[in-house]
Amino acid sequence: MSDLREKYISLIAEAADEAALEALRVQAVGKKGEVSLQMRSLGKMTPEERQVAGPALNALKDEINSALAAKKAALADAALDARLQTEWLDVTLPARPSRQGSIHPVSQVTEEVTAIFAELGFSVAEGPQIDSDWYNFDALNIPGHHPARAEMDTFYMARDEGDNRPPHVLRTHTSPVQIRTMEKQGAPIRIIAPGRVYRADYDQTHTPMFHQVEGLAIDKDISMANLKWTLEEFLRAFFEVDAVELRFRASHFPFTEPSAEVDIRCSWEGGTLKVGEGDDWLEILGSGMVHPKVLQAGGIDPDLWQGFAFGIGIDRIAMLKYGIPDLRAFFDSDLRWLRHYGFNALSQPNLHGGLS
Ligand code: DAH
C-alpha cells in the first residue's frame, strides 16, 4: 500500500497538465483504478485484516484525492500566470490615435476658446437653451416693443391654450447667461458662456441653430481698455499669430453702453484668409460696457460695479480659422465632411501643447 502511495504522489507531482492529472485519477481512484480494486479485495480479508486495511485504504484514497485537487489548483494558477504574461499591457503607453470618429470643429473651437480664457482667469458658466423672454430680452434692456426682438427672428415656444403668460423662447444669444450669472454669484465676475443659440434664418452663413460664446467681466474698475486687451490676447492666441490688429467700431446693443463691434485686420490673398496682415477688416464680435440697467436686472449695484461684455460667433471663428466655406455643412452630419474637418479625439487643445 505504501508503494501505491509513493507511486501516485510522485506521479501527481510530475503531471504536466490537467489531462495527465485526469488519467492518473482514473488509474488510481477511478472505478477500476488500483486503489479501488484493492478496496474491493477487502471482502476476501479476515475481519482483523479488514480492520487495519480498510481505514488505511480510505486514508490513501483521501490523500490521493487531495493531492489531485492541490495539483489541479497549482496547474490552473500556472496557466493563469502564463496567460497574464501574454496579455500584459502597459497602460502608461500613449494611446494610438483612432481612425474612427473625430471632434467636430465647433467642439474643437469651443475647447480652444475655453482653454485661452481659462488662462486669463475666466471660468465657464451655463444657462438653459429654452429661456424666458425676460432673461433673453427684458433683463438685457430689450423691452417688448424693441426692434431687436424682431431682428433676432426668435423661435417662440408654444403655451397651453388659455395660458396667456409670455411664451418662452429658444435663446437667441448667450447674453441671458450674463443675467443668470449675476443673480447666482454676484460681483465680481469673470466668465465665458459658450453654447447653442437659435434664430429662424438659413443661408450660407446662417443656420437656425448656431453657437456663441459670451464673455462677462465685472469688477470695481473695469474699463474699455481691459476689454481691448482681453480681446487682443484672446484673438492672438486663438488665431495663433504674433500680432493682431483690432478696430473698434462704435455700434449699438441695448445691453451695452458704449457698444463696439470689433473687426480684425486680415488679408484674403489667393482666397485664403490670413489674420494679422493685409488691407481687409473682418467683423468678428460685438462688445461693450455692460449697461447699468442690465447690472440692475442681475441684482448688481451699478453705482459700485461696472464691467465689459462681448459675444463671439463660435461657428464664425471656426470657419475663419480652419477655412471652412459653408456654415450649413457644419450640421449636415456628412461623414466625409466630418473626417475632413474633424479633429483627433485624443489631443486636447491647450496653450502649452498647442491649440490646434
Ligand atoms: N448678444 C449679441 C448678439 O447675439 C452679441 C453681443 C454683443 C454680446 C455685444 C455682448 C455684447 O455681450 O456686449 O448679437
mmCIF file of C-alpha atoms and ligand atoms in Angstrom:
data_model
loop_
_atom_site.group_PDB
_atom_site.id
_atom_site.type_symbol
_atom_site.label_atom_id
_atom_site.label_comp_id
_atom_site.label_asym_id
_atom_site.label_seq_id
_atom_site.Cartn_x
_atom_site.Cartn_y
_atom_site.Cartn_z
ATOM 1 C CA MET A 1 0.000 0.000 0.000
ATOM 2 C CA SER A 2 2.838 2.371 0.733
ATOM 3 C CA ASP A 3 4.228 1.549 -2.720
ATOM 4 C CA LEU A 4 0.970 2.693 -4.214
ATOM 5 C CA ARG A 5 1.088 5.834 -2.163
ATOM 6 C CA GLU A 6 4.606 6.750 -3.213
ATOM 7 C CA LYS A 7 3.900 5.927 -6.842
ATOM 8 C CA TYR A 8 0.826 8.130 -7.144
ATOM 9 C CA ILE A 9 2.060 11.026 -5.020
ATOM 10 C CA SER A 10 5.150 11.361 -7.205
ATOM 11 C CA LEU A 11 3.232 10.806 -10.484
ATOM 12 C CA ILE A 12 0.753 13.501 -9.475
ATOM 13 C CA ALA A 13 3.535 15.908 -8.604
ATOM 14 C CA GLU A 14 5.040 15.418 -12.053
ATOM 15 C CA ALA A 15 1.784 15.658 -14.052
ATOM 16 C CA ALA A 16 2.251 18.209 -16.811
ATOM 17 C CA ASP A 17 -1.348 19.236 -17.385
ATOM 18 C CA GLU A 18 -4.957 18.614 -16.459
ATOM 19 C CA ALA A 19 -5.334 15.771 -18.956
ATOM 20 C CA ALA A 20 -2.426 13.880 -17.407
ATOM 21 C CA LEU A 21 -3.896 14.510 -13.988
ATOM 22 C CA GLU A 22 -7.267 13.117 -15.049
ATOM 23 C CA ALA A 23 -5.608 9.995 -16.451
ATOM 24 C CA LEU A 24 -3.867 9.484 -13.100
ATOM 25 C CA ARG A 25 -7.149 9.909 -11.234
ATOM 26 C CA VAL A 26 -8.789 7.183 -13.328
ATOM 27 C CA GLN A 27 -5.751 4.964 -12.947
ATOM 28 C CA ALA A 28 -5.649 5.310 -9.130
ATOM 29 C CA VAL A 29 -9.086 6.013 -7.717
ATOM 30 C CA GLY A 30 -11.372 5.561 -10.757
ATOM 31 C CA LYS A 31 -13.892 2.691 -10.709
ATOM 32 C CA LYS A 32 -11.309 0.229 -11.940
ATOM 33 C CA GLY A 33 -8.332 2.082 -10.503
ATOM 34 C CA GLU A 34 -5.642 0.369 -8.469
ATOM 35 C CA VAL A 35 -6.850 1.717 -5.110
ATOM 36 C CA SER A 36 -10.457 0.861 -5.908
ATOM 37 C CA LEU A 37 -9.506 -2.703 -6.856
ATOM 38 C CA GLN A 38 -7.698 -3.123 -3.559
ATOM 39 C CA MET A 39 -10.771 -1.841 -1.748
ATOM 40 C CA ARG A 40 -12.841 -4.433 -3.499
ATOM 41 C CA SER A 41 -10.482 -7.136 -2.183
ATOM 42 C CA LEU A 42 -11.370 -6.135 1.409
ATOM 43 C CA GLY A 43 -14.271 -8.591 1.197
ATOM 44 C CA LYS A 44 -11.910 -11.512 0.989
ATOM 45 C CA MET A 45 -9.952 -10.488 4.073
ATOM 46 C CA THR A 46 -10.434 -11.681 7.623
ATOM 47 C CA PRO A 47 -12.255 -9.194 9.825
ATOM 48 C CA GLU A 48 -8.985 -8.438 11.654
ATOM 49 C CA GLU A 49 -7.116 -7.763 8.413
ATOM 50 C CA ARG A 50 -10.019 -5.690 7.186
ATOM 51 C CA GLN A 51 -9.979 -3.521 10.321
ATOM 52 C CA VAL A 52 -6.436 -2.440 9.524
ATOM 53 C CA ALA A 53 -6.571 -2.381 5.712
ATOM 54 C CA GLY A 54 -9.981 -0.657 5.426
ATOM 55 C CA PRO A 55 -9.111 2.643 7.142
ATOM 56 C CA ALA A 56 -5.639 2.607 5.568
ATOM 57 C CA LEU A 57 -7.106 2.296 2.064
ATOM 58 C CA ASN A 58 -9.665 5.018 2.776
ATOM 59 C CA ALA A 59 -6.891 7.288 4.034
ATOM 60 C CA LEU A 60 -4.844 6.516 0.920
ATOM 61 C CA LYS A 61 -7.803 7.344 -1.313
ATOM 62 C CA ASP A 62 -8.351 10.659 0.513
ATOM 63 C CA GLU A 63 -4.688 11.501 0.290
ATOM 64 C CA ILE A 64 -4.569 10.830 -3.448
ATOM 65 C CA ASN A 65 -7.747 12.850 -3.994
ATOM 66 C CA SER A 66 -6.363 15.834 -2.128
ATOM 67 C CA ALA A 67 -3.040 15.585 -3.961
ATOM 68 C CA LEU A 68 -5.000 15.581 -7.234
ATOM 69 C CA ALA A 69 -7.028 18.637 -6.161
ATOM 70 C CA ALA A 70 -3.942 20.540 -4.988
ATOM 71 C CA LYS A 71 -2.086 19.802 -8.212
ATOM 72 C CA LYS A 72 -5.095 20.814 -10.266
ATOM 73 C CA ALA A 73 -5.242 24.183 -8.487
ATOM 74 C CA ALA A 74 -1.485 24.673 -8.959
ATOM 75 C CA LEU A 75 -1.784 23.925 -12.683
ATOM 76 C CA ALA A 76 -4.670 26.425 -13.006
ATOM 77 C CA ASP A 77 -2.627 29.117 -11.232
ATOM 78 C CA ALA A 78 0.317 28.475 -13.527
ATOM 79 C CA ALA A 79 -1.950 28.632 -16.569
ATOM 80 C CA LEU A 80 -3.395 31.968 -15.388
ATOM 81 C CA ASP A 81 0.094 33.349 -14.768
ATOM 82 C CA ALA A 82 1.133 32.326 -18.255
ATOM 83 C CA ARG A 83 -1.950 33.949 -19.744
ATOM 84 C CA LEU A 84 -1.423 37.170 -17.788
ATOM 85 C CA GLN A 85 2.128 37.294 -19.091
ATOM 86 C CA THR A 86 0.936 37.251 -22.689
ATOM 87 C CA GLU A 87 -1.908 39.713 -22.044
ATOM 88 C CA TRP A 88 0.266 42.221 -20.249
ATOM 89 C CA LEU A 89 -0.488 45.806 -21.188
ATOM 90 C CA ASP A 90 1.418 48.968 -20.391
ATOM 91 C CA VAL A 91 -1.342 51.431 -19.591
ATOM 92 C CA THR A 92 1.165 54.256 -19.402
ATOM 93 C CA LEU A 93 1.823 53.996 -23.157
ATOM 94 C CA PRO A 94 0.239 56.832 -25.144
ATOM 95 C CA ALA A 95 -2.954 55.634 -26.803
ATOM 96 C CA ARG A 96 -2.905 55.144 -30.546
ATOM 97 C CA PRO A 97 -4.973 57.751 -32.344
ATOM 98 C CA SER A 98 -8.189 56.199 -33.514
ATOM 99 C CA ARG A 99 -9.156 56.297 -37.165
ATOM 100 C CA GLN A 100 -12.787 56.191 -36.154
ATOM 101 C CA GLY A 101 -14.650 59.316 -35.171
ATOM 102 C CA SER A 102 -13.367 62.848 -34.765
ATOM 103 C CA ILE A 103 -14.032 66.009 -32.839
ATOM 104 C CA HIS A 104 -16.365 68.441 -34.584
ATOM 105 C CA PRO A 105 -14.807 71.851 -35.386
ATOM 106 C CA VAL A 106 -17.398 73.537 -33.133
ATOM 107 C CA SER A 107 -16.372 71.364 -30.186
ATOM 108 C CA GLN A 108 -12.703 71.877 -31.003
ATOM 109 C CA VAL A 109 -13.046 75.653 -31.193
ATOM 110 C CA THR A 110 -15.145 75.727 -28.002
ATOM 111 C CA GLU A 111 -12.328 73.846 -26.247
ATOM 112 C CA GLU A 112 -9.741 76.214 -27.686
ATOM 113 C CA VAL A 113 -11.694 79.300 -26.600
ATOM 114 C CA THR A 114 -12.229 77.823 -23.135
ATOM 115 C CA ALA A 115 -8.535 76.988 -22.772
ATOM 116 C CA ILE A 116 -7.485 80.526 -23.687
ATOM 117 C CA PHE A 117 -9.961 82.263 -21.403
ATOM 118 C CA ALA A 118 -9.185 79.868 -18.571
ATOM 119 C CA GLU A 119 -5.612 81.109 -18.802
ATOM 120 C CA LEU A 120 -6.935 84.666 -18.487
ATOM 121 C CA GLY A 121 -8.874 83.761 -15.336
ATOM 122 C CA PHE A 122 -12.336 83.232 -16.814
ATOM 123 C CA SER A 123 -14.456 80.268 -15.773
ATOM 124 C CA VAL A 124 -17.259 78.692 -17.772
ATOM 125 C CA ALA A 125 -20.908 79.473 -16.995
ATOM 126 C CA GLU A 126 -24.016 77.898 -18.452
ATOM 127 C CA GLY A 127 -27.672 78.686 -18.943
ATOM 128 C CA PRO A 128 -30.706 76.950 -20.437
ATOM 129 C CA GLN A 129 -31.346 76.867 -24.173
ATOM 130 C CA ILE A 130 -35.053 77.391 -23.593
ATOM 131 C CA ASP A 131 -35.370 80.570 -21.573
ATOM 132 C CA SER A 132 -37.998 83.057 -20.556
ATOM 133 C CA ASP A 133 -38.342 86.185 -22.648
ATOM 134 C CA TRP A 134 -37.369 88.107 -19.515
ATOM 135 C CA TYR A 135 -33.864 86.602 -19.447
ATOM 136 C CA ASN A 136 -33.476 86.644 -23.209
ATOM 137 C CA PHE A 137 -34.798 90.194 -23.728
ATOM 138 C CA ASP A 138 -36.190 92.348 -20.916
ATOM 139 C CA ALA A 139 -33.349 91.852 -18.440
ATOM 140 C CA LEU A 140 -30.932 92.725 -21.239
ATOM 141 C CA ASN A 141 -32.669 96.060 -21.724
ATOM 142 C CA ILE A 142 -34.611 94.878 -24.767
ATOM 143 C CA PRO A 143 -38.229 95.799 -23.875
ATOM 144 C CA GLY A 144 -41.272 94.365 -25.642
ATOM 145 C CA HIS A 145 -41.510 96.901 -28.435
ATOM 146 C CA HIS A 146 -37.764 96.930 -29.168
ATOM 147 C CA PRO A 147 -36.839 96.269 -32.830
ATOM 148 C CA ALA A 148 -34.043 93.902 -31.692
ATOM 149 C CA ARG A 149 -36.737 91.341 -30.840
ATOM 150 C CA ALA A 150 -37.923 91.295 -34.428
ATOM 151 C CA GLU A 151 -34.382 91.400 -35.824
ATOM 152 C CA MET A 152 -33.435 88.284 -33.957
ATOM 153 C CA ASP A 153 -36.018 86.062 -35.715
ATOM 154 C CA THR A 154 -36.937 84.478 -32.427
ATOM 155 C CA PHE A 155 -38.369 80.975 -32.097
ATOM 156 C CA TYR A 156 -41.216 81.090 -29.565
ATOM 157 C CA MET A 157 -42.292 78.017 -27.597
ATOM 158 C CA ALA A 158 -45.998 77.195 -27.602
ATOM 159 C CA ARG A 159 -48.059 77.716 -24.443
ATOM 160 C CA ASP A 160 -51.096 75.669 -23.491
ATOM 161 C CA GLU A 161 -54.350 77.108 -24.772
ATOM 162 C CA GLY A 162 -55.652 79.720 -22.354
ATOM 163 C CA ASP A 163 -52.198 80.248 -20.806
ATOM 164 C CA ASN A 164 -51.599 83.892 -21.563
ATOM 165 C CA ARG A 165 -48.202 84.312 -19.960
ATOM 166 C CA PRO A 166 -45.466 85.437 -22.361
ATOM 167 C CA PRO A 167 -44.032 82.440 -24.223
ATOM 168 C CA HIS A 168 -40.604 81.014 -23.528
ATOM 169 C CA VAL A 169 -38.091 81.364 -26.342
ATOM 170 C CA LEU A 170 -35.225 79.385 -27.750
ATOM 171 C CA ARG A 171 -32.482 81.734 -26.608
ATOM 172 C CA THR A 172 -31.378 83.949 -29.474
ATOM 173 C CA HIS A 173 -27.987 84.654 -27.924
ATOM 174 C CA THR A 174 -25.835 83.628 -24.957
ATOM 175 C CA SER A 175 -26.309 87.030 -23.302
ATOM 176 C CA PRO A 176 -29.039 85.791 -20.887
ATOM 177 C CA VAL A 177 -26.287 83.810 -19.144
ATOM 178 C CA GLN A 178 -24.921 87.221 -18.075
ATOM 179 C CA ILE A 179 -28.069 87.822 -16.013
ATOM 180 C CA ARG A 180 -28.184 84.301 -14.606
ATOM 181 C CA THR A 181 -24.564 84.530 -13.515
ATOM 182 C CA MET A 182 -25.054 87.929 -11.889
ATOM 183 C CA GLU A 183 -28.038 86.531 -9.961
ATOM 184 C CA LYS A 184 -26.209 83.391 -8.977
ATOM 185 C CA GLN A 185 -22.809 84.676 -7.922
ATOM 186 C CA GLY A 186 -22.989 88.456 -7.657
ATOM 187 C CA ALA A 187 -19.973 90.681 -8.356
ATOM 188 C CA PRO A 188 -17.096 90.376 -9.121
ATOM 189 C CA ILE A 189 -17.492 88.135 -12.188
ATOM 190 C CA ARG A 190 -15.222 86.739 -14.836
ATOM 191 C CA ILE A 191 -16.964 84.187 -17.023
ATOM 192 C CA ILE A 192 -17.408 82.981 -20.540
ATOM 193 C CA ALA A 193 -20.584 81.183 -21.580
ATOM 194 C CA PRO A 194 -20.293 79.083 -24.734
ATOM 195 C CA GLY A 195 -23.362 77.367 -26.111
ATOM 196 C CA ARG A 196 -26.106 76.897 -28.651
ATOM 197 C CA VAL A 197 -28.379 79.702 -29.760
ATOM 198 C CA TYR A 198 -31.318 79.749 -32.188
ATOM 199 C CA ARG A 199 -32.701 82.085 -34.827
ATOM 200 C CA ALA A 200 -35.036 81.459 -37.747
ATOM 201 C CA ASP A 201 -32.533 82.075 -40.522
ATOM 202 C CA TYR A 202 -30.936 79.859 -43.166
ATOM 203 C CA ASP A 203 -28.338 80.598 -45.847
ATOM 204 C CA GLN A 204 -24.616 80.103 -46.497
ATOM 205 C CA THR A 205 -23.631 81.943 -43.327
ATOM 206 C CA HIS A 206 -26.743 81.344 -41.181
ATOM 207 C CA THR A 207 -28.262 78.214 -39.670
ATOM 208 C CA PRO A 208 -31.274 78.130 -37.324
ATOM 209 C CA MET A 209 -29.013 76.754 -34.586
ATOM 210 C CA PHE A 210 -25.522 78.107 -34.127
ATOM 211 C CA HIS A 211 -23.010 78.765 -31.366
ATOM 212 C CA GLN A 212 -21.864 81.805 -29.460
ATOM 213 C CA VAL A 213 -19.527 82.470 -26.611
ATOM 214 C CA GLU A 214 -20.466 85.237 -24.237
ATOM 215 C CA GLY A 215 -17.871 86.994 -22.114
ATOM 216 C CA LEU A 216 -18.531 88.968 -18.952
ATOM 217 C CA ALA A 217 -16.123 90.682 -16.560
ATOM 218 C CA ILE A 218 -17.441 92.755 -13.690
ATOM 219 C CA ASP A 219 -15.398 94.500 -11.054
ATOM 220 C CA LYS A 220 -14.917 97.912 -9.447
ATOM 221 C CA ASP A 221 -12.659 99.487 -12.035
ATOM 222 C CA ILE A 222 -13.043 97.652 -15.322
ATOM 223 C CA SER A 223 -12.776 99.755 -18.464
ATOM 224 C CA MET A 224 -12.843 99.530 -22.266
ATOM 225 C CA ALA A 225 -9.040 99.262 -22.077
ATOM 226 C CA ASN A 226 -9.383 95.956 -20.212
ATOM 227 C CA LEU A 227 -11.854 94.796 -22.858
ATOM 228 C CA LYS A 228 -9.456 95.671 -25.660
ATOM 229 C CA TRP A 229 -6.513 93.935 -24.016
ATOM 230 C CA THR A 230 -8.551 90.818 -23.252
ATOM 231 C CA LEU A 231 -9.839 90.548 -26.811
ATOM 232 C CA GLU A 232 -6.368 91.119 -28.279
ATOM 233 C CA GLU A 233 -4.875 88.429 -26.065
ATOM 234 C CA PHE A 234 -7.664 86.064 -26.959
ATOM 235 C CA LEU A 235 -7.526 86.628 -30.713
ATOM 236 C CA ARG A 236 -3.735 86.418 -30.852
ATOM 237 C CA ALA A 237 -3.824 83.070 -29.057
ATOM 238 C CA PHE A 238 -6.820 81.811 -30.999
ATOM 239 C CA PHE A 239 -5.518 82.585 -34.490
ATOM 240 C CA GLU A 240 -2.011 81.574 -33.392
ATOM 241 C CA VAL A 241 -0.341 84.714 -34.761
ATOM 242 C CA ASP A 242 2.164 87.006 -33.061
ATOM 243 C CA ALA A 243 0.170 90.163 -33.545
ATOM 244 C CA VAL A 244 -3.414 91.017 -34.266
ATOM 245 C CA GLU A 245 -4.759 94.430 -35.051
ATOM 246 C CA LEU A 246 -8.257 95.238 -33.922
ATOM 247 C CA ARG A 247 -10.586 98.010 -34.951
ATOM 248 C CA PHE A 248 -13.310 99.070 -32.535
ATOM 249 C CA ARG A 249 -16.298 100.461 -34.417
ATOM 250 C CA ALA A 250 -18.930 102.359 -32.477
ATOM 251 C CA SER A 251 -22.143 100.392 -32.614
ATOM 252 C CA HIS A 252 -25.323 99.840 -30.665
ATOM 253 C CA PHE A 253 -26.504 96.993 -28.489
ATOM 254 C CA PRO A 254 -29.273 97.573 -25.955
ATOM 255 C CA PHE A 255 -27.286 95.763 -23.238
ATOM 256 C CA THR A 256 -24.034 97.726 -23.527
ATOM 257 C CA GLU A 257 -23.174 101.417 -23.361
ATOM 258 C CA PRO A 258 -20.949 102.306 -25.080
ATOM 259 C CA SER A 259 -21.062 99.458 -27.597
ATOM 260 C CA ALA A 260 -18.475 98.451 -30.128
ATOM 261 C CA GLU A 261 -18.213 95.956 -32.918
ATOM 262 C CA VAL A 262 -14.712 94.629 -33.346
ATOM 263 C CA ASP A 263 -13.016 93.980 -36.674
ATOM 264 C CA ILE A 264 -9.740 92.183 -37.139
ATOM 265 C CA ARG A 265 -7.108 93.057 -39.776
ATOM 266 C CA CYS A 266 -6.748 90.347 -42.386
ATOM 267 C CA SER A 267 -5.967 89.553 -45.997
ATOM 268 C CA TRP A 268 -7.748 87.295 -48.435
ATOM 269 C CA GLU A 269 -4.847 86.818 -50.835
ATOM 270 C CA GLY A 270 -5.237 83.751 -53.044
ATOM 271 C CA GLY A 271 -8.601 83.023 -51.495
ATOM 272 C CA THR A 272 -7.167 82.089 -48.112
ATOM 273 C CA LEU A 273 -7.629 84.177 -45.044
ATOM 274 C CA LYS A 274 -4.609 85.475 -43.160
ATOM 275 C CA VAL A 275 -5.182 87.156 -39.845
ATOM 276 C CA GLY A 276 -2.908 89.954 -38.630
ATOM 277 C CA GLU A 277 -1.857 91.353 -42.024
ATOM 278 C CA GLY A 278 -3.380 92.841 -45.201
ATOM 279 C CA ASP A 279 -5.841 95.595 -46.009
ATOM 280 C CA ASP A 280 -9.144 93.980 -45.181
ATOM 281 C CA TRP A 281 -11.158 94.098 -41.967
ATOM 282 C CA LEU A 282 -13.398 91.335 -40.788
ATOM 283 C CA GLU A 283 -16.114 91.790 -38.214
ATOM 284 C CA ILE A 284 -15.897 89.099 -35.572
ATOM 285 C CA LEU A 285 -17.712 90.153 -32.425
ATOM 286 C CA GLY A 286 -19.903 92.576 -30.536
ATOM 287 C CA SER A 287 -18.935 94.077 -27.216
ATOM 288 C CA GLY A 288 -19.214 96.989 -24.860
ATOM 289 C CA MET A 289 -19.510 98.183 -21.274
ATOM 290 C CA VAL A 290 -22.409 96.465 -19.503
ATOM 291 C CA HIS A 291 -25.439 98.783 -19.385
ATOM 292 C CA PRO A 292 -26.363 99.919 -15.838
ATOM 293 C CA LYS A 293 -29.915 98.615 -16.376
ATOM 294 C CA VAL A 294 -28.517 95.164 -17.136
ATOM 295 C CA LEU A 295 -26.454 95.173 -13.929
ATOM 296 C CA GLN A 296 -29.586 96.224 -12.047
ATOM 297 C CA ALA A 297 -31.640 93.447 -13.622
ATOM 298 C CA GLY A 298 -28.996 90.985 -12.452
ATOM 299 C CA GLY A 299 -29.137 92.375 -8.913
ATOM 300 C CA ILE A 300 -25.786 94.171 -9.050
ATOM 301 C CA ASP A 301 -25.473 97.792 -7.927
ATOM 302 C CA PRO A 302 -24.343 99.842 -10.961
ATOM 303 C CA ASP A 303 -23.049 102.582 -8.669
ATOM 304 C CA LEU A 304 -20.466 100.182 -7.238
ATOM 305 C CA TRP A 305 -19.688 97.861 -10.104
ATOM 306 C CA GLN A 306 -19.050 98.042 -13.813
ATOM 307 C CA GLY A 307 -17.812 95.687 -16.456
ATOM 308 C CA PHE A 308 -17.440 94.686 -20.056
ATOM 309 C CA ALA A 309 -19.219 92.038 -22.108
ATOM 310 C CA PHE A 310 -18.730 90.539 -25.524
ATOM 311 C CA GLY A 311 -20.358 87.995 -27.788
ATOM 312 C CA ILE A 312 -18.481 85.993 -30.409
ATOM 313 C CA GLY A 313 -19.859 83.629 -33.033
ATOM 314 C CA ILE A 314 -18.094 80.314 -32.462
ATOM 315 C CA ASP A 315 -19.026 78.848 -35.836
ATOM 316 C CA ARG A 316 -17.877 82.064 -37.478
ATOM 317 C CA ILE A 317 -14.388 81.999 -35.981
ATOM 318 C CA ALA A 318 -14.183 78.237 -36.641
ATOM 319 C CA MET A 319 -14.888 78.889 -40.340
ATOM 320 C CA LEU A 320 -12.250 81.622 -40.383
ATOM 321 C CA LYS A 321 -9.536 79.718 -38.583
ATOM 322 C CA TYR A 322 -9.970 76.425 -40.407
ATOM 323 C CA GLY A 323 -11.028 77.734 -43.838
ATOM 324 C CA ILE A 324 -14.473 76.140 -43.845
ATOM 325 C CA PRO A 325 -16.595 77.823 -46.523
ATOM 326 C CA ASP A 326 -20.229 76.885 -45.798
ATOM 327 C CA LEU A 327 -21.796 77.043 -42.353
ATOM 328 C CA ARG A 328 -24.689 74.755 -43.259
ATOM 329 C CA ALA A 329 -22.318 71.814 -43.734
ATOM 330 C CA PHE A 330 -21.426 72.076 -40.025
ATOM 331 C CA PHE A 331 -24.715 70.462 -39.132
ATOM 332 C CA ASP A 332 -25.325 68.057 -42.035
ATOM 333 C CA SER A 333 -23.592 65.112 -40.292
ATOM 334 C CA ASP A 334 -21.876 64.202 -43.570
ATOM 335 C CA LEU A 335 -19.165 61.696 -42.609
ATOM 336 C CA ARG A 336 -16.851 62.826 -45.415
ATOM 337 C CA TRP A 337 -17.049 66.406 -44.141
ATOM 338 C CA LEU A 338 -16.544 65.301 -40.543
ATOM 339 C CA ARG A 339 -13.470 63.237 -41.464
ATOM 340 C CA HIS A 340 -12.037 66.134 -43.448
ATOM 341 C CA TYR A 341 -12.633 68.938 -40.954
ATOM 342 C CA GLY A 342 -12.746 66.900 -37.734
ATOM 343 C CA PHE A 343 -10.008 66.800 -35.121
ATOM 344 C CA ASN A 344 -8.164 63.992 -33.385
ATOM 345 C CA ALA A 345 -10.259 62.910 -30.440
ATOM 346 C CA LEU A 346 -7.202 62.259 -28.280
ATOM 347 C CA SER A 347 -5.433 65.588 -28.496
ATOM 348 C CA GLN A 348 -6.978 68.122 -26.179
ATOM 349 C CA PRO A 349 -6.317 71.750 -27.094
ATOM 350 C CA ASN A 350 -4.299 73.671 -24.543
ATOM 351 C CA LEU A 351 -1.978 76.638 -24.640
ATOM 352 C CA HIS A 352 1.183 74.685 -23.830
ATOM 353 C CA GLY A 353 0.668 71.650 -26.066
ATOM 354 C CA GLY A 354 -0.724 73.668 -28.986
ATOM 355 C CA LEU A 355 -4.265 74.674 -29.671
ATOM 356 C CA SER A 356 -4.988 73.015 -32.967
HETATM 357 N N1 DAH B 1 -25.845 89.177 -27.983
HETATM 358 C C1 DAH B 1 -25.343 89.807 -29.204
HETATM 359 C C2 DAH B 1 -25.863 89.048 -30.392
HETATM 360 O O1 DAH B 1 -26.206 87.939 -30.282
HETATM 361 C C3 DAH B 1 -23.835 89.760 -29.216
HETATM 362 C C4 DAH B 1 -23.252 90.651 -28.172
HETATM 363 C C5 DAH B 1 -22.950 91.966 -28.469
HETATM 364 C C6 DAH B 1 -22.994 90.166 -26.919
HETATM 365 C C7 DAH B 1 -22.408 92.799 -27.516
HETATM 366 C C8 DAH B 1 -22.453 91.000 -25.942
HETATM 367 C C9 DAH B 1 -22.149 92.332 -26.274
HETATM 368 O O2 DAH B 1 -22.190 90.575 -24.713
HETATM 369 O O3 DAH B 1 -21.611 93.126 -25.324
HETATM 370 O O4 DAH B 1 -25.910 89.616 -31.447
#
